[in-house]
Coordinates of N, CA and C in Angstrom, one line a residue:
X1140 N 42.3 18.2 9.5 CA 41.4 17.9 8.5 C 40.2 20.2 9.3
X1141 N 39.5 20.6 7.8 CA 39.4 22.3 7.8 C 37.7 22.6 9.0
X1142 N 37.8 23.4 10.6 CA 36.6 22.8 10.7 C 35.9 24.7 10.6
X1143 N 36.5 24.5 9.7 CA 35.5 25.6 9.3 C 35.5 26.4 7.7
X1144 N 35.7 25.2 6.9 CA 35.5 25.8 5.8 C 33.2 25.1 5.0
X1145 N 33.5 26.1 5.1 CA 32.3 27.0 4.7 C 31.2 25.5 3.4
X1146 N 29.9 24.9 4.0 CA 30.1 24.2 2.8 C 28.3 25.1 2.6
X1147 N 28.0 25.1 1.1 CA 27.0 25.4 0.3 C 25.5 24.6 0.7
X1148 N 24.4 25.0 0.3 CA 23.1 23.8 0.7 C 22.8 22.2 -0.6
X1149 N 24.1 23.4 -1.8 CA 24.1 22.4 -3.0 C 24.7 21.2 -2.9
X1150 N 25.9 22.0 -2.2 CA 26.9 20.6 -2.1 C 26.9 19.5 -0.8
X1151 N 27.5 18.4 -1.0 CA 27.2 17.3 -0.3 C 29.3 17.1 0.2
X1152 N 29.0 17.0 1.9 CA 30.3 17.6 2.4 C 30.3 15.2 2.8
X1153 N 31.6 14.9 2.2 CA 31.4 13.3 2.1 C 32.4 13.3 3.5
X1154 N 32.7 14.0 4.5 CA 33.0 14.5 5.3 C 32.7 13.2 6.9
X1155 N 34.3 12.8 7.7 CA 33.2 11.3 8.3 C 32.4 12.7 10.5
X1156 N 32.1 11.9 10.1 CA 30.3 12.2 11.5 C 29.4 13.4 10.9
X1157 N 29.0 13.4 9.1 CA 28.6 14.1 9.2 C 27.1 13.4 8.3
X1158 N 26.6 13.0 8.5 CA 25.8 12.3 7.2 C 24.8 13.1 7.4
X1159 N 23.9 14.5 8.1 CA 22.8 15.2 7.9 C 23.3 16.1 7.2
X1160 N 22.9 16.4 5.4 CA 23.1 17.1 4.8 C 21.8 18.2 4.1
X1161 N 22.1 19.5 4.2 CA 20.2 20.2 3.2 C 20.4 18.5 1.8
X1162 N 19.0 19.2 1.7 CA 18.8 18.3 0.0 C 18.5 19.9 -1.0
X1163 N 19.7 18.8 -1.9 CA 20.2 19.8 -2.6 C 18.6 19.8 -3.6
X1164 N 18.3 21.4 -4.4 CA 17.2 21.2 -5.4 C 16.9 20.6 -6.4
X1165 N 17.1 20.0 -6.6 CA 17.4 18.5 -7.2 C 16.8 17.3 -7.0
X1166 N 16.9 17.2 -5.9 CA 16.6 16.3 -4.9 C 15.6 16.7 -4.3
X1167 N 15.2 17.8 -3.4 CA 13.8 18.0 -3.2 C 12.9 18.3 -3.8
X1168 N 12.7 18.2 -5.1 CA 11.8 18.5 -6.1 C 11.9 17.2 -6.7
X1169 N 12.8 16.5 -7.0 CA 12.2 15.4 -6.8 C 11.6 14.0 -6.0
X1170 N 11.8 14.7 -4.8 CA 11.1 14.7 -3.4 C 10.0 14.9 -3.7
X1171 N 9.5 15.6 -3.8 CA 8.3 17.5 -4.3 C 7.6 16.2 -4.7
X1172 N 7.5 16.0 -6.4 CA 7.1 15.8 -7.4 C 6.7 14.3 -7.6
X1173 N 9.0 13.6 -7.2 CA 8.6 12.3 -7.5 C 8.7 11.6 -8.9
X1174 N 9.2 10.8 -9.3 CA 9.9 10.6 -10.4 C 8.8 10.3 -11.7
X1175 N 9.7 10.2 -13.0 CA 8.3 9.5 -13.7 C 7.9 10.8 -15.3
X1176 N 7.5 10.3 -15.8 CA 7.2 11.5 -17.3 C 6.1 12.6 -16.7
X1177 N 7.4 12.7 -16.5 CA 7.1 14.7 -16.4 C 6.3 16.2 -17.2
X1178 N 4.8 14.9 -18.3 CA 4.2 15.6 -18.5 C 3.2 14.3 -17.7
X1179 N 2.9 13.7 -17.5 CA 2.3 13.0 -16.3 C 1.7 13.6 -15.0
X1180 N 3.6 13.8 -14.9 CA 3.5 14.2 -13.2 C 2.8 15.6 -13.4
X1181 N 3.6 16.7 -14.1 CA 2.7 17.3 -14.4 C 1.0 17.9 -14.3
X1182 N 0.6 17.1 -15.1 CA -1.3 16.6 -16.0 C -1.7 16.7 -14.4
X1183 N -1.2 15.3 -13.4 CA -1.4 15.0 -12.6 C -2.2 16.2 -11.3
X1184 N -1.1 17.3 -11.1 CA -0.3 17.8 -10.1 C -0.8 18.9 -10.3
X1185 N -1.1 19.5 -11.3 CA -2.7 20.5 -12.0 C -3.7 20.7 -12.8
X1186 N -3.9 20.0 -13.2 CA -5.4 19.2 -13.6 C -5.9 18.1 -12.6
X1187 N -5.6 17.7 -11.6 CA -6.9 17.2 -11.2 C -7.5 15.9 -11.1
X1188 N -5.9 15.1 -12.6 CA -6.3 14.4 -13.3 C -5.0 12.6 -13.7
X1189 N -6.4 11.7 -13.4 CA -4.3 11.2 -13.2 C -4.3 10.5 -14.8
X1190 N -3.0 10.1 -15.1 CA -2.6 10.5 -16.5 C -2.7 8.4 -16.6
X1191 N -1.7 8.2 -17.4 CA -1.9 6.9 -18.1 C -0.5 6.1 -16.6
X1192 N 0.1 6.7 -16.5 CA 1.4 6.3 -16.3 C 1.1 6.8 -14.6
X1193 N 0.4 7.2 -14.3 CA -0.4 7.6 -12.7 C -0.8 5.3 -12.4
X1194 N -1.9 5.4 -13.4 CA -3.1 4.2 -13.5 C -1.7 3.3 -13.8
X1195 N -1.0 3.4 -14.0 CA -0.2 1.7 -14.7 C 1.2 1.7 -13.5
X1196 N 1.2 2.4 -12.8 CA 2.0 2.7 -11.6 C 1.0 1.8 -9.8
X1197 N 0.5 2.8 -10.2 CA -1.3 2.4 -8.9 C -1.1 1.2 -8.8
X1198 N -1.7 0.8 -10.2 CA -2.5 -0.8 -10.1 C -1.7 -2.2 -10.2
X1199 N -0.6 -1.7 -11.1 CA -0.1 -2.9 -12.0 C 2.4 -3.6 -11.0
X1200 N 2.2 -1.7 -10.4 CA 4.0 -2.2 -10.5 C 4.0 -3.1 -9.2
X1201 N 2.8 -2.5 -7.9 CA 2.9 -3.2 -7.0 C 3.6 -5.4 -7.4
X1202 N 2.2 -5.9 -8.0 CA 2.3 -7.4 -8.5 C 3.3 -7.3 -9.3
X1203 N 4.3 -6.7 -9.8 CA 5.7 -7.1 -10.4 C 6.4 -7.1 -10.3
X1204 N 7.0 -6.3 -9.1 CA 7.8 -6.6 -8.3 C 7.6 -8.2 -7.6
X1205 N 6.4 -8.3 -7.4 CA 6.3 -9.1 -6.6 C 6.6 -10.9 -8.0
X1206 N 5.7 -10.9 -8.7 CA 6.2 -11.6 -9.7 C 8.2 -11.6 -9.4
X1207 N 8.4 -10.6 -10.0 CA 10.1 -10.7 -10.1 C 10.4 -10.9 -9.5
X1208 N 10.1 -11.0 -7.9 CA 10.6 -11.3 -6.5 C 11.2 -12.9 -6.5
X1209 N 9.6 -13.1 -6.8 CA 8.7 -14.7 -6.1 C 9.9 -15.5 -7.3
X1210 N 10.5 -14.8 -8.8 CA 10.8 -15.7 -9.8 C 9.4 -16.6 -11.0
X1211 N 9.0 -15.5 -10.5 CA 7.4 -15.9 -11.4 C 7.7 -15.4 -12.9
X1212 N 8.2 -14.4 -13.2 CA 7.6 -13.4 -14.6 C 8.3 -14.2 -15.4
X1213 N 7.1 -14.2 -16.0 CA 6.9 -15.1 -18.1 C 6.0 -13.3 -18.7
X1214 N 6.4 -13.4 -19.8 CA 5.4 -12.7 -20.7 C 4.3 -13.1 -20.3
X1215 N 3.6 -14.1 -20.1 CA 2.3 -14.5 -20.6 C 1.6 -13.4 -19.2
X1216 N 2.5 -14.7 -18.3 CA 1.7 -14.3 -16.7 C 1.9 -12.1 -16.8
X1217 N 2.5 -11.3 -17.0 CA 2.6 -9.7 -17.2 C 1.6 -9.8 -17.9
X1218 N 1.3 -10.1 -19.1 CA 0.6 -9.8 -20.0 C -0.6 -10.3 -19.5
X1219 N -1.2 -10.7 -18.8 CA -2.9 -11.6 -18.4 C -2.5 -10.0 -16.9
X1220 N -1.6 -10.5 -16.5 CA -1.3 -8.6 -15.3 C -1.7 -7.7 -15.7
X1221 N -1.9 -6.7 -16.4 CA -1.4 -6.0 -17.1 C -3.1 -5.8 -18.1
X1222 N -4.0 -7.0 -18.5 CA -4.5 -7.1 -18.8 C -6.6 -7.3 -18.2
X1223 N -6.1 -7.7 -17.0 CA -7.3 -7.6 -15.7 C -6.9 -5.8 -16.2
X1224 N -5.6 -5.2 -15.5 CA -6.1 -4.0 -14.7 C -6.4 -2.5 -16.9
X1225 N -7.0 -3.8 -17.8 CA -7.6 -2.4 -19.3 C -6.3 -2.8 -20.2
X1226 N -5.6 -3.3 -20.0 CA -3.6 -2.5 -21.0 C -3.1 -3.9 -21.2
X1227 N -2.4 -2.8 -21.7 CA -1.5 -3.9 -22.5 C -0.1 -4.1 -22.6
X1228 N 1.2 -3.8 -22.8 CA 2.0 -4.5 -23.1 C 2.5 -4.8 -24.2
X1229 N 2.9 -3.5 -24.6 CA 4.3 -3.8 -26.7 C 5.0 -3.5 -26.3
X1230 N 5.6 -4.2 -28.4 CA 7.0 -3.3 -28.0 C 6.6 -2.5 -29.1
X1231 N 8.2 -1.2 -28.6 CA 7.0 -0.7 -29.8 C 9.1 -0.2 -29.7
X1232 N 9.5 0.3 -31.9 CA 11.2 0.0 -31.9 C 11.9 -0.3 -31.3
X1233 N 13.3 -0.3 -30.2 CA 13.5 -0.9 -29.5 C 13.5 -1.3 -27.8
X1234 N 11.7 -1.1 -27.2 CA 11.3 -1.3 -26.7 C 9.7 -1.3 -25.9
X1235 N 9.7 -1.7 -25.1 CA 9.0 -2.0 -24.9 C 7.7 -1.1 -23.3
X1236 N 6.1 -0.3 -24.7 CA 5.7 0.7 -24.2 C 3.9 0.1 -23.4
X1237 N 3.5 0.7 -22.5 CA 1.9 0.0 -22.5 C 0.6 1.2 -22.6
X1238 N 0.8 0.7 -22.9 CA -0.6 0.9 -24.2 C -2.7 1.2 -23.1
X1239 N -3.6 2.3 -23.4 CA -4.3 1.1 -22.5 C -5.8 0.5 -23.4
X1240 N -6.1 -0.9 -23.5 CA -6.1 -0.9 -25.0 C -7.5 -1.0 -25.1
X1241 N -8.3 -0.3 -24.5 CA -9.7 -0.2 -25.4 C -9.5 1.4 -26.1
X1242 N -9.0 2.2 -25.3 CA -7.7 3.7 -25.8 C -6.9 3.8 -26.6
X1243 N -6.6 3.6 -28.1 CA -4.9 3.4 -29.0 C -5.3 5.0 -29.0
X1244 N -6.2 5.7 -28.5 CA -5.9 7.4 -29.3 C -3.9 7.8 -28.0
X1245 N -4.6 7.5 -26.7 CA -3.7 7.7 -25.5 C -2.7 7.4 -25.8
X1246 N -1.8 8.8 -25.1 CA 0.1 8.6 -25.4 C 0.6 7.2 -24.9
X1247 N 0.7 6.0 -25.9 CA 2.1 5.3 -24.9 C 3.1 5.4 -23.3
X1248 N 3.0 4.8 -22.4 CA 3.9 5.2 -21.5 C 4.5 4.1 -21.6
X1249 N 6.8 4.4 -21.7 CA 7.3 3.9 -21.2 C 7.3 2.6 -20.2
X1250 N 7.7 1.9 -20.6 CA 7.2 0.4 -19.7 C 8.5 0.1 -18.5
X1251 N 9.7 1.3 -18.7 CA 10.6 1.5 -17.7 C 9.5 1.7 -16.9
X1252 N 9.4 3.3 -17.1 CA 8.7 3.8 -16.1 C 8.2 3.8 -14.9
X1253 N 6.9 2.9 -15.3 CA 6.3 1.7 -14.6 C 6.9 0.8 -13.4
X1254 N 8.5 0.3 -13.6 CA 8.7 -0.7 -13.1 C 10.1 -0.1 -14.2
X1255 N 10.9 -0.4 -12.9 CA 12.6 -0.5 -13.4 C 13.1 -1.9 -14.4
X1256 N 12.1 -3.2 -13.9 CA 12.4 -4.2 -15.0 C 12.4 -4.3 -16.1
X1257 N 11.1 -3.5 -16.6 CA 10.2 -4.3 -17.7 C 11.5 -3.4 -19.1
X1258 N 12.0 -4.3 -19.4 CA 13.4 -3.2 -20.2 C 13.3 -4.9 -20.7
X1259 N 13.6 -5.0 -22.4 CA 13.5 -5.5 -23.1 C 15.4 -6.4 -22.4
X1260 N 15.5 -5.4 -22.1 CA 16.9 -6.0 -21.8 C 17.6 -6.8 -20.0
X1261 N 16.5 -6.4 -19.5 CA 16.5 -6.4 -17.7 C 15.8 -8.2 -18.4
X1262 N 14.5 -7.6 -19.0 CA 13.2 -9.1 -18.6 C 14.4 -10.3 -20.1
X1263 N 14.1 -10.2 -20.5 CA 14.1 -11.5 -21.8 C 15.5 -12.4 -21.7
X1264 N 15.9 -11.0 -20.0 CA 17.3 -13.1 -20.2 C 16.3 -14.0 -18.6
X1265 N 15.5 -14.0 -18.7 CA 14.0 -14.2 -17.2 C 13.6 -14.5 -18.4
X1266 N 12.6 -14.1 -19.2 CA 11.3 -15.1 -19.6 C 11.5 -15.3 -20.8
X1267 N 13.1 -14.3 -21.8 CA 13.1 -15.4 -22.9 C 12.8 -14.5 -23.6
X1268 N 13.2 -14.8 -25.2 CA 12.6 -13.1 -26.5 C 11.3 -13.2 -26.0
X1269 N 10.7 -10.9 -25.9 CA 9.3 -11.5 -25.5 C 8.8 -11.7 -27.2
X1270 N 6.9 -12.3 -26.8 CA 5.8 -12.8 -26.9 C 4.9 -11.6 -26.4
X1271 N 4.3 -11.3 -27.6 CA 3.3 -10.7 -27.7 C 2.5 -10.8 -27.8
X1272 N 1.3 -10.4 -26.5 CA 0.2 -10.5 -26.1 C -1.3 -11.1 -27.8
X1273 N -1.7 -12.5 -26.6 CA -2.4 -13.4 -27.7 C -3.8 -12.4 -28.0
X1274 N -4.4 -12.5 -29.1 CA -5.1 -12.1 -29.6 C -6.9 -12.5 -28.8
X1275 N -6.6 -13.8 -28.5 CA -7.9 -13.6 -27.0 C -7.1 -13.7 -25.7
X1276 N -6.6 -12.7 -25.7 CA -6.0 -12.0 -24.4 C -7.5 -11.7 -23.8
X1277 N -8.3 -10.9 -23.9 CA -9.3 -10.0 -23.0 C -10.6 -11.2 -23.8
X1278 N -10.5 -12.1 -24.9 CA -11.8 -12.9 -24.0 C -11.3 -14.2 -22.8
X1279 N -10.2 -13.9 -22.3 CA -10.0 -14.9 -21.7 C -9.7 -14.5 -19.7
X1280 N -9.5 -12.8 -20.5 CA -9.3 -12.2 -19.0 C -9.6 -11.7 -18.9
X1281 N -10.7 -11.4 -18.0 CA -12.3 -9.6 -18.2 C -10.9 -8.9 -17.7
X1282 N -10.8 -7.8 -17.4 CA -10.7 -6.7 -17.2 C -11.5 -6.4 -15.7
X1283 N -10.5 -5.7 -14.8 CA -11.9 -5.6 -13.8 C -11.3 -3.7 -13.0
X1284 N -11.4 -3.4 -13.7 CA -11.2 -1.7 -14.3 C -10.2 -1.2 -15.3
X1285 N -10.7 -0.6 -15.1 CA -10.5 0.8 -17.4 C -10.4 2.1 -16.4
X1286 N -9.2 2.4 -17.4 CA -8.1 3.4 -17.2 C -9.1 4.6 -17.6
X1287 N -9.7 5.7 -16.9 CA -10.6 6.6 -17.2 C -9.6 8.1 -16.7
X1288 N -9.4 8.7 -18.4 CA -8.5 10.1 -18.5 C -9.4 11.1 -17.8
X1289 N -10.1 10.8 -17.6 CA -11.3 11.9 -16.2 C -11.8 11.9 -14.9
X1290 N -10.9 11.1 -14.9 CA -10.8 10.9 -12.6 C -10.3 11.1 -12.3
X1291 N -10.3 12.0 -11.3 CA -9.2 12.2 -10.8 C -8.9 12.3 -9.8
X1292 N -6.9 12.4 -9.6 CA -6.4 11.9 -8.9 C -6.8 11.4 -6.9
X1293 N -7.3 12.9 -6.9 CA -7.4 13.0 -5.8 C -8.4 12.3 -5.2
X1294 N -9.4 11.4 -5.9 CA -10.6 10.6 -5.1 C -9.8 9.3 -4.9
X1295 N -8.2 8.9 -5.3 CA -7.6 8.8 -4.9 C -7.0 8.8 -3.0
X1296 N -6.7 9.2 -3.4 CA -6.0 10.0 -1.7 C -7.4 10.3 -0.9
X1297 N -8.6 9.9 -1.5 CA -9.7 11.2 -0.5 C -9.7 12.7 -0.6
X1298 N -9.6 13.1 0.4 CA -10.1 14.7 -0.1 C -9.5 15.4 -1.0
X1299 N -10.1 16.6 -2.1 CA -10.3 17.2 -2.9 C -9.0 18.4 -2.5
X1300 N -7.7 18.0 -3.6 CA -7.9 19.9 -3.4 C -8.4 21.0 -4.0
X1301 N -9.5 20.8 -5.3 CA -10.7 20.7 -5.8 C -11.8 21.9 -4.7
X1302 N -11.5 23.1 -5.5 CA -12.9 23.8 -4.4 C -14.2 23.2 -4.9
X1303 N -15.4 23.1 -4.3 CA -16.3 21.8 -4.0 C -17.1 22.8 -5.1
X1304 N -17.7 23.0 -6.1 CA -18.6 24.4 -6.7 C -19.4 24.7 -5.5
X1305 N -20.7 23.4 -5.5 CA -21.3 23.8 -4.5 C -21.6 24.2 -3.9
X1306 N -20.3 24.4 -2.3 CA -19.7 24.8 -2.0 C -20.0 26.2 -1.2
X1307 N -19.4 26.5 -2.7 CA -19.2 28.0 -3.0 C -19.9 28.6 -3.7
X1308 N -20.9 28.1 -4.4 CA -22.2 28.7 -4.5 C -22.7 29.1 -3.7
X1309 N -23.4 28.5 -2.5 CA -24.2 29.0 -1.3 C -23.2 30.2 -0.9
X1310 N -22.1 30.5 -0.4 CA -21.4 31.0 0.1 C -22.0 31.8 -0.2
X1311 N -21.9 32.1 -1.9 CA -22.0 33.6 -2.7 C -23.0 33.8 -2.3
X1312 N -24.2 32.6 -2.2 CA -25.4 33.7 -2.6 C -25.6 33.7 -1.1
X1313 N -24.9 33.6 0.0 CA -25.1 34.0 1.7 C -25.0 35.1 0.9
X1314 N -23.7 35.6 1.0 CA -23.4 36.7 0.6 C -24.3 38.2 0.7
X1315 N -24.1 37.2 -0.4 CA -25.8 38.5 -1.2 C -27.5 38.7 -1.2
X1316 N -27.3 38.2 0.0 CA -28.9 37.9 0.7 C -28.0 39.0 1.5
X1317 N -27.0 39.1 2.9 CA -26.0 39.4 3.3 C -26.9 40.7 2.9
X1318 N -25.6 41.4 1.8 CA -25.6 42.7 1.0 C -26.7 43.2 1.3
X1319 N -27.4 42.2 1.2 CA -28.7 42.8 0.4 C -29.7 43.3 1.4
X1320 N -29.3 42.7 2.8 CA -30.1 42.6 3.5 C -29.4 44.1 4.5

């Protein structure tokens, strides 16, 4: 072994007793921004508005994981779960998408970005061929919440990174009064 070999930070060294390596730029970016549709991630980071993808991840992904691990995944239960959050699972071309049930103008989200097992190839062997949502789904299942595109992401987590306009106005007026004196 050559103990003097230089290992650049972007290279993974697979030697013995060398488990800790610096993360590559790509890995660091993924840890910082997460994985998902890049447009949705940028919307949440820069405009502080919740995307349909973020809403679906926070409201549906844990329940889908629970259904799959307990072996209770069926298309009917999946449709009911999405309907409780005001969403719909639909087949589009050769895959599945999640759409806002009350606003069809909203760009749909690929279902596999919400949960990796929500693809036709992975879900159909367990649940059978895809069955579309019944027409009376929202008569039977009342939505507990709905997606609001104007809702800030920071409202979910507590303190907003956005400046408080009222506090800024008060401070600006106080500085103007101090200059006038």
